[in-house]
Short mmCIF file of C-alpha atoms in Angstrom, two decimals:
data_model
loop_
_atom_site.label_atom_id
_atom_site.label_comp_id
_atom_site.label_asym_id
_atom_site.label_seq_id
_atom_site.Cartn_x
_atom_site.Cartn_y
_atom_site.Cartn_z
CA MET R 3 -57.83 111.43 69.15
CA THR R 4 -59.18 108.08 68.04
CA GLY R 5 -58.00 104.73 69.30
CA ALA R 6 -56.34 104.01 65.98
CA ASP R 7 -54.15 107.14 66.11
CA GLY R 8 -51.07 105.43 67.48
CA ASP R 9 -51.72 104.87 71.18
CA PRO R 10 -49.65 101.74 71.91
CA ARG R 11 -52.10 100.67 74.61
CA VAL R 12 -54.82 100.43 71.97
CA ALA R 13 -52.70 98.28 69.66
CA GLU R 14 -51.72 96.02 72.54
CA LEU R 15 -55.26 95.57 73.80
CA ARG R 16 -56.63 94.99 70.31
CA GLY R 17 -53.96 92.32 69.73
CA ALA R 18 -54.81 90.60 73.01
CA VAL R 19 -58.53 90.70 72.19
CA ALA R 20 -57.86 89.24 68.73
CA ARG R 21 -55.80 86.39 70.21
CA LEU R 22 -58.50 85.55 72.74
CA ARG R 23 -61.17 85.65 70.02
CA ARG R 24 -59.14 83.26 67.83
CA GLN R 25 -58.54 80.85 70.70
CA LEU R 26 -62.20 80.97 71.68
CA ALA R 27 -63.24 80.26 68.09
CA THR R 28 -61.03 77.18 67.88
CA LEU R 29 -61.92 75.84 71.31
CA PRO R 30 -63.38 72.36 70.90
CA GLY R 31 -66.46 71.38 72.76
CA GLU R 32 -69.45 73.23 74.05
CA LEU R 33 -69.07 76.46 75.96
CA PRO R 34 -72.47 77.71 77.12
CA ASP R 35 -71.42 81.37 77.24
CA ARG R 36 -69.36 81.41 74.03
CA ALA R 37 -71.76 83.81 72.29
CA ALA R 38 -71.70 86.21 75.24
CA ALA R 39 -67.90 86.17 75.28
CA ASP R 40 -67.74 86.75 71.51
CA GLU R 41 -70.14 89.68 71.74
CA GLU R 42 -68.28 91.33 74.60
CA LEU R 43 -64.90 90.83 72.91
CA ALA R 44 -66.30 92.51 69.79
CA ALA R 45 -67.64 95.37 71.92
CA LEU R 46 -64.30 95.73 73.68
CA ASP R 47 -62.46 95.90 70.35
CA ALA R 48 -64.91 98.51 69.07
CA MET R 49 -64.50 100.58 72.25
CA VAL R 50 -60.76 100.89 71.89
CA SER R 51 -60.96 101.41 68.14
CA HIS R 52 -63.16 104.50 68.45
CA GLY R 53 -61.33 106.62 70.97
CA LEU R 54 -59.86 106.22 74.40
CA PRO R 55 -62.31 104.15 76.40
CA GLU R 56 -63.40 104.68 79.97
CA VAL R 57 -61.58 102.45 82.46
CA PRO R 58 -64.78 101.41 84.31
CA ARG R 59 -66.33 100.25 81.02
CA LEU R 60 -63.17 98.30 80.13
CA ARG R 61 -63.24 96.59 83.51
CA ARG R 62 -66.93 95.76 83.15
CA SER R 63 -66.16 94.09 79.81
CA LEU R 64 -63.33 92.15 81.42
CA LEU R 65 -65.64 90.87 84.14
CA LEU R 66 -68.22 89.74 81.58
CA ILE R 67 -65.60 88.00 79.46
CA ALA R 68 -63.97 86.36 82.47
CA GLY R 69 -67.36 85.17 83.67
CA ALA R 70 -68.03 83.61 80.28
CA VAL R 71 -64.67 81.90 79.74
CA GLY R 72 -62.91 82.03 83.08
CA SER R 73 -63.30 78.34 83.86
CA VAL R 74 -61.59 77.27 80.62
CA SER R 75 -57.93 76.86 81.56
CA ALA R 76 -56.83 76.78 77.91
CA LEU R 77 -57.99 80.40 77.57
CA SER R 78 -56.36 81.62 80.78
CA PRO R 79 -53.14 83.00 79.21
CA ALA R 80 -55.05 84.93 76.53
CA LEU R 81 -57.52 86.24 79.11
CA SER R 82 -54.58 87.40 81.24
CA GLU R 83 -53.22 89.32 78.23
CA VAL R 84 -56.57 91.08 77.84
CA ARG R 85 -56.53 91.98 81.52
CA ALA R 86 -52.97 93.32 81.28
CA GLY R 87 -53.98 95.40 78.27
CA ILE R 88 -56.91 96.88 80.18
CA ASP R 89 -54.72 97.57 83.21
CA ARG R 90 -52.48 99.75 81.04
CA PHE R 91 -55.33 102.23 80.62
CA GLY R 92 -55.14 103.06 84.30
CA GLN R 93 -56.37 102.15 87.70
CA LEU R 94 -59.70 102.90 89.23
CA PRO R 95 -59.63 105.02 92.40
CA GLY R 96 -58.91 102.73 95.31
CA ASP R 97 -57.12 100.07 93.22
CA ARG R 98 -53.67 99.16 94.40
#
């Protein structure tokens, strides 16, 4: 099964990633880690497009993206959508 074969979690996460990418692209001003965020968002989109991704890898991407854009309050709602999309793929052992 590939990510594009109808899994609603994939469509939701890809939509959230696309929204965050658009908002990041239109963000005025200098963001030192913009390139890192763009690259990781592209990698995250590719991961979910080519099969069901591994939850630890999704969470690693989320941490990298949050580290790059987390201090920009204008991006907070879109970043929260990405996190919610990742959470739908499952919890890591020990998460509550």
